[in-house]
Coordinates of C-alpha atoms in Angstrom, one line a residue:
M919 CA 102.5 69.8 85.0
T920 CA 104.8 69.9 82.0
L921 CA 106.3 67.3 79.8
T922 CA 110.1 67.1 80.2
C923 CA 112.7 64.8 78.7
E924 CA 115.2 63.2 81.1
I925 CA 118.4 61.1 80.6
R926 CA 119.2 58.6 83.3
R927 CA 121.9 56.7 81.4
N928 CA 124.0 57.3 78.3
G929 CA 123.2 55.4 75.1
G930 CA 121.1 55.5 72.0
P931 CA 118.0 57.5 71.3
D932 CA 116.0 55.0 73.5
V933 CA 117.5 56.5 76.7
L934 CA 115.4 59.7 76.2
E935 CA 112.6 59.4 78.8
W936 CA 109.5 61.6 79.1
I937 CA 108.2 62.5 82.5
D938 CA 105.7 64.9 83.9
T939 CA 107.3 67.6 86.1
E940 CA 106.3 70.8 87.8
P941 CA 108.6 73.7 86.7
G942 CA 107.8 75.7 89.8
E943 CA 108.1 79.4 90.4
P944 CA 111.3 81.2 89.3
G945 CA 113.8 82.1 91.9
P946 CA 115.9 85.3 92.1
G947 CA 117.4 86.0 88.7
E948 CA 115.3 83.4 86.9
V949 CA 112.4 83.4 84.4
R950 CA 109.9 80.7 83.5
I951 CA 109.4 80.1 79.7
R952 CA 106.7 78.3 77.9
H953 CA 108.4 76.9 74.8
H954 CA 106.9 77.3 71.3
A955 CA 109.8 75.7 69.5
V956 CA 112.9 73.7 70.6
G957 CA 116.1 73.5 68.6
L958 CA 117.8 70.2 67.9
N959 CA 121.6 70.2 67.7
Y960 CA 124.4 67.7 67.4
I961 CA 125.6 68.6 70.8
D962 CA 122.5 67.0 72.2
I963 CA 123.7 63.7 70.8
Y964 CA 127.1 64.2 72.4
H965 CA 125.3 64.7 75.7
R966 CA 123.0 61.7 75.2
T967 CA 125.9 59.3 74.3
G968 CA 128.2 60.6 77.0
L969 CA 130.9 62.0 74.6
Y970 CA 130.3 65.1 76.6
P971 CA 129.8 63.6 80.1
L972 CA 126.8 64.8 82.2
S973 CA 125.9 64.3 85.9
L974 CA 122.9 61.9 85.5
P975 CA 120.0 62.1 85.6
S976 CA 119.9 65.2 83.5
G977 CA 117.7 67.2 81.2
I978 CA 118.7 67.6 77.6
G979 CA 118.7 70.4 75.1
L980 CA 120.3 73.9 75.0
E981 CA 118.1 75.9 72.6
A982 CA 114.5 77.1 72.5
A983 CA 112.2 80.0 72.0
G984 CA 108.9 80.9 73.7
E985 CA 107.1 83.3 76.0
I986 CA 107.9 84.3 79.6
T987 CA 105.2 83.2 82.0
A988 CA 106.8 84.3 85.3
I989 CA 109.8 86.3 86.5
G990 CA 111.8 86.1 89.7
D991 CA 113.2 88.8 92.0
G992 CA 115.9 91.0 90.5
V993 CA 114.9 90.5 86.9
T994 CA 114.5 94.0 85.5
D995 CA 115.1 93.8 81.7
L996 CA 112.5 91.1 80.9
A997 CA 108.7 90.9 81.6
I998 CA 105.9 88.4 81.6
G999 CA 104.6 88.0 78.0
D1000 CA 108.0 88.8 76.4
R1001 CA 109.0 86.7 73.5
V1002 CA 112.4 85.3 74.1
A1003 CA 115.0 82.7 73.1
Y1004 CA 118.1 81.1 74.5
A1005 CA 121.0 78.8 73.5
S1006 CA 122.7 78.0 76.7
A1007 CA 123.1 75.7 79.7
P1008 CA 121.6 74.6 82.0
L1009 CA 120.3 71.7 79.9
G1010 CA 116.6 71.1 79.8
A1011 CA 115.2 72.7 76.6
Y1012 CA 113.4 69.4 75.7
A1013 CA 110.4 70.5 77.7
E1014 CA 107.1 72.3 77.4
E1015 CA 107.9 74.8 80.1
R1016 CA 111.0 75.4 82.2
L1017 CA 113.0 77.8 84.4
M1018 CA 116.0 79.6 83.0
P1019 CA 118.6 82.1 84.3
A1020 CA 117.4 85.5 83.0
D1021 CA 120.9 86.5 82.0
R1022 CA 121.0 83.7 79.4
V1023 CA 117.8 84.8 77.7
V1024 CA 117.5 87.4 75.0
P1025 CA 114.4 89.2 73.8
L1026 CA 113.2 88.6 70.2
P1027 CA 112.6 91.5 67.8
D1028 CA 109.2 91.6 66.1
A1029 CA 110.7 90.3 62.8
V1030 CA 111.9 87.0 64.3
D1031 CA 109.3 84.4 65.1
A1032 CA 109.7 81.6 67.7
R1033 CA 110.4 78.9 65.1
S1034 CA 113.1 81.0 63.4
A1035 CA 114.7 81.9 66.7
A1036 CA 114.8 78.2 67.8
A1037 CA 116.4 77.3 64.5
L1038 CA 118.9 80.1 64.6
M1039 CA 120.1 80.9 68.1
L1040 CA 122.7 78.2 68.8
K1041 CA 123.8 77.8 65.1
G1042 CA 123.6 81.6 64.4
L1043 CA 125.5 82.6 67.5
T1044 CA 128.1 80.0 66.7
A1045 CA 128.5 81.2 63.1
H1046 CA 128.8 84.8 64.5
F1047 CA 131.7 84.1 66.8
L1048 CA 133.4 81.9 64.3
L1049 CA 133.3 84.5 61.6
F1050 CA 133.7 87.7 63.6
R1051 CA 135.8 86.8 66.6
T1052 CA 137.6 83.4 66.3
F1053 CA 138.9 84.3 62.7
A1054 CA 137.6 87.7 61.6
I1055 CA 136.8 87.2 57.9
Q1056 CA 138.1 89.9 55.5
P1057 CA 137.0 90.4 51.9
G1058 CA 139.0 88.3 49.4
Q1059 CA 140.0 85.6 51.9
R1060 CA 139.5 81.9 51.0
V1061 CA 137.4 79.8 53.4
L1062 CA 136.7 76.1 53.6
V1063 CA 133.5 75.0 55.3
H1064 CA 132.9 71.4 56.0
A1065 CA 129.3 70.1 56.0
A1066 CA 128.2 73.2 54.1
A1067 CA 124.6 72.1 53.8
G1068 CA 124.2 71.6 57.6
G1069 CA 122.7 74.0 60.1
V1070 CA 125.9 75.8 61.1
G1071 CA 127.6 75.2 57.7
Y1072 CA 124.8 76.9 55.7
L1073 CA 124.9 80.0 57.9
L1074 CA 128.8 80.1 57.7
C1075 CA 128.8 79.9 53.9
T1076 CA 126.0 82.5 53.5
W1077 CA 127.5 85.0 56.0
A1078 CA 131.1 84.6 54.9
T1079 CA 130.1 85.1 51.3
H1080 CA 128.3 88.3 52.3
L1081 CA 131.5 89.4 54.0
G1082 CA 133.3 89.1 50.7
A1083 CA 135.1 85.7 51.2
T1084 CA 135.4 83.0 48.6
V1085 CA 133.8 80.0 50.1
I1086 CA 134.5 76.4 49.3
G1087 CA 132.2 73.9 50.8
T1088 CA 132.1 70.1 51.3
A1089 CA 128.9 68.0 51.2
G1090 CA 128.0 64.3 51.4
S1091 CA 125.6 64.1 48.4
R1092 CA 124.6 65.7 45.2
E1093 CA 121.5 67.1 46.9
K1094 CA 123.5 68.6 49.7
A1095 CA 126.0 70.0 47.2
A1096 CA 123.1 71.9 45.6
I1097 CA 122.1 73.3 48.9
A1098 CA 125.7 74.4 49.6
R1099 CA 125.7 76.3 46.3
E1100 CA 122.5 78.0 47.3
A1101 CA 124.4 79.2 50.4
G1102 CA 126.9 81.0 48.2
C1103 CA 129.7 78.4 47.9
A1104 CA 131.9 79.2 44.9
E1105 CA 132.9 75.5 44.7
V1106 CA 131.4 72.4 46.4
I1107 CA 133.4 69.2 46.9
Q1108 CA 131.6 65.9 47.6
Y1109 CA 133.2 63.6 50.1
R1110 CA 132.7 60.5 48.0
D1111 CA 134.9 62.0 45.3
G1112 CA 138.0 61.7 47.5
N1113 CA 141.2 63.8 47.5
I1114 CA 139.4 66.7 49.3
A1115 CA 142.6 68.7 49.9
T1116 CA 143.7 68.3 46.3
Q1117 CA 140.3 69.6 45.1
V1118 CA 140.4 72.5 47.6
R1119 CA 143.8 73.6 46.3
R1120 CA 142.6 73.3 42.8
A1121 CA 139.6 75.6 43.6
A1122 CA 141.3 78.0 46.0
G1123 CA 144.8 78.1 44.4
K1124 CA 147.9 76.1 45.1
R1125 CA 148.6 78.1 48.3
G1126 CA 145.4 76.8 50.0
V1127 CA 142.7 78.5 52.2
D1128 CA 143.1 81.0 54.9
V1129 CA 140.8 79.3 57.4
V1130 CA 138.9 76.0 57.7
Y1131 CA 135.7 75.7 59.7
D1132 CA 135.4 72.0 60.6
G1133 CA 132.5 70.7 62.6
V1134 CA 132.9 67.1 61.3
G1135 CA 136.0 66.1 63.3
A1136 CA 137.9 62.9 62.7
A1137 CA 136.8 62.2 59.2
T1138 CA 137.9 65.5 57.8
F1139 CA 140.7 66.5 60.1
Q1140 CA 143.7 65.5 57.9
D1141 CA 142.1 67.1 54.8
S1142 CA 141.5 70.3 56.7
L1143 CA 145.2 70.6 57.7
D1144 CA 146.2 69.6 54.1
S1145 CA 144.0 72.4 52.7
L1146 CA 145.5 75.3 54.7
A1147 CA 147.8 78.0 53.5
P1148 CA 150.8 79.0 55.6
L1149 CA 149.7 80.9 58.7
G1150 CA 146.2 79.6 58.1
M1151 CA 143.8 78.7 60.9
M1152 CA 142.2 75.4 61.6
V1153 CA 139.0 76.0 63.5
S1154 CA 137.7 72.7 64.9
F1155 CA 134.3 73.4 66.4
G1156 CA 132.5 70.0 66.3
N1157 CA 132.9 66.2 66.3
A1158 CA 130.1 64.8 64.1
S1159 CA 132.3 61.9 63.0
G1160 CA 134.2 61.6 66.3
P1161 CA 136.9 63.5 68.0
V1162 CA 140.0 64.5 66.1
P1163 CA 143.1 62.3 66.6
A1164 CA 146.0 63.3 68.7
F1165 CA 148.7 65.2 66.9
E1166 CA 152.1 66.7 67.6
P1167 CA 152.2 70.5 67.8
S1168 CA 155.3 70.4 65.6
E1169 CA 153.0 69.3 62.8
L1170 CA 151.5 72.8 62.7
A1171 CA 155.0 74.3 62.3
R1172 CA 155.9 71.8 59.5
R1173 CA 152.9 72.8 57.5
G1174 CA 153.6 76.6 57.6
S1175 CA 153.1 77.8 61.2
L1176 CA 149.4 77.0 61.2
F1177 CA 147.1 78.0 64.0
F1178 CA 144.7 75.5 65.7
T1179 CA 141.7 76.3 67.9
R1180 CA 138.8 74.4 69.5
P1181 CA 136.4 77.2 70.4
S1182 CA 133.2 77.0 72.4
L1183 CA 130.1 79.2 72.3
L1184 CA 130.0 79.1 76.1
D1185 CA 133.2 81.0 76.3
Y1186 CA 132.3 83.5 73.6
T1187 CA 129.0 84.4 75.3
R1188 CA 130.0 84.0 79.0
E1189 CA 129.4 87.7 79.6
R1190 CA 125.8 88.8 79.1
Q1191 CA 126.9 91.8 76.9
D1192 CA 128.7 89.4 74.5
L1193 CA 125.6 87.3 74.3
L1194 CA 123.4 90.4 73.6
D1195 CA 125.8 91.7 71.0
G1196 CA 126.0 88.4 69.2
A1197 CA 122.2 88.0 69.2
S1198 CA 121.8 91.6 68.0
A1199 CA 124.2 91.0 65.1
L1200 CA 122.4 87.7 64.2
F1201 CA 118.9 89.3 64.3
D1202 CA 120.1 92.3 62.3
A1203 CA 121.4 89.9 59.6
V1204 CA 118.1 88.2 59.5
E1205 CA 116.1 91.4 59.3
A1206 CA 118.5 92.6 56.5
G1207 CA 117.8 89.4 54.5
I1208 CA 121.4 88.2 54.8
L1209 CA 120.5 85.1 56.8
S1210 CA 117.3 83.1 57.1
A1211 CA 116.1 80.3 59.3
R1212 CA 116.4 77.4 56.9
I1213 CA 114.2 74.8 58.7
G1214 CA 114.5 71.5 57.1
Q1215 CA 112.3 69.4 59.3
E1216 CA 110.1 69.5 62.3
F1217 CA 109.2 66.8 64.8
P1218 CA 106.6 66.7 67.6
L1219 CA 108.4 67.2 70.9
P1220 CA 107.7 63.7 72.3
E1221 CA 109.3 62.3 69.1
A1222 CA 112.8 63.5 70.0
A1223 CA 114.2 60.0 69.7
R1224 CA 113.1 59.8 66.0
A1225 CA 114.7 63.2 65.4
H1226 CA 118.0 62.1 67.0
R1227 CA 118.1 59.0 64.7
A1228 CA 117.5 61.2 61.6
L1229 CA 120.2 63.6 62.7
E1230 CA 122.8 60.9 63.4
A1231 CA 122.0 59.2 60.0
R1232 CA 122.7 62.5 58.3
K1233 CA 119.2 62.5 56.9
T1234 CA 118.5 66.1 57.8
T1235 CA 119.3 69.4 56.1
G1236 CA 119.4 72.8 57.7
A1237 CA 117.8 73.1 61.1
S1238 CA 115.6 70.6 62.9
L1239 CA 112.9 71.6 65.4
L1240 CA 111.0 69.9 68.1
I1241 CA 107.5 71.4 68.5
P1242 CA 105.5 71.2 71.7
D1243 CA 101.7 70.7 71.5

């Protein structure tokens, strides 16, 4: 038997229920994984609250790392004992052991341990497609990253700086501003100071920034648009403060023929080769010392509700992990 988290209704952290289940034997194209570390992500809260509707009851969690304990028919590129990680549906990472489709699982290089992989997979793959595919960063470009001290934000700032961009970050406190500077931000703006777009243009130049990476949503949407240069791109990849408001497409034209996109990791890793290529680039950046797994806090797996409360209250920095016994 294995301890597994289940959601039977949407709501607060108290809806997370722990049950004993039998993961069973993997079917064709599946592997069974014993988790060593589970990643906590804001999308887990969206699933729990119903912002992203699920068919209930449902498991929860998209990211984990561990060891393969069994393989099903047709799986040829993975073996029992392999160290692996994933950041993908089907939901159910909040578990000690589970079944996963083999084509969603990637092997780990020797230089990346399970905790680092569970902290990096979803956030790192997200940072990769945002920086290299959604808007391919070029040296000298100006970039605005909201929540620069957060899990994805920190990686975006670090990687974009390495690529030669000038990065401006936003943060919610003096402590988080210091973390954003560690990530390579040339300038950090605190939300409480107000007039974010004015400060961005003061730091980046009157023209504005070439791209905004915004995982905050409603609270920063207007400032994001106000910060963009003509032909700039608004990349809205999260809703931490709620979904962005409805707006007229003509608003983009009025502001200088702006681009707007709402990308998803699922679409950028739908093909297995894209998943493997993204993971390879991520792990290469870790091995080269460009990126690191900045783990801010760890919680025992059964204390996922406490972890959710901390994440929602913005009391976390970097990545958060759930650790099975």
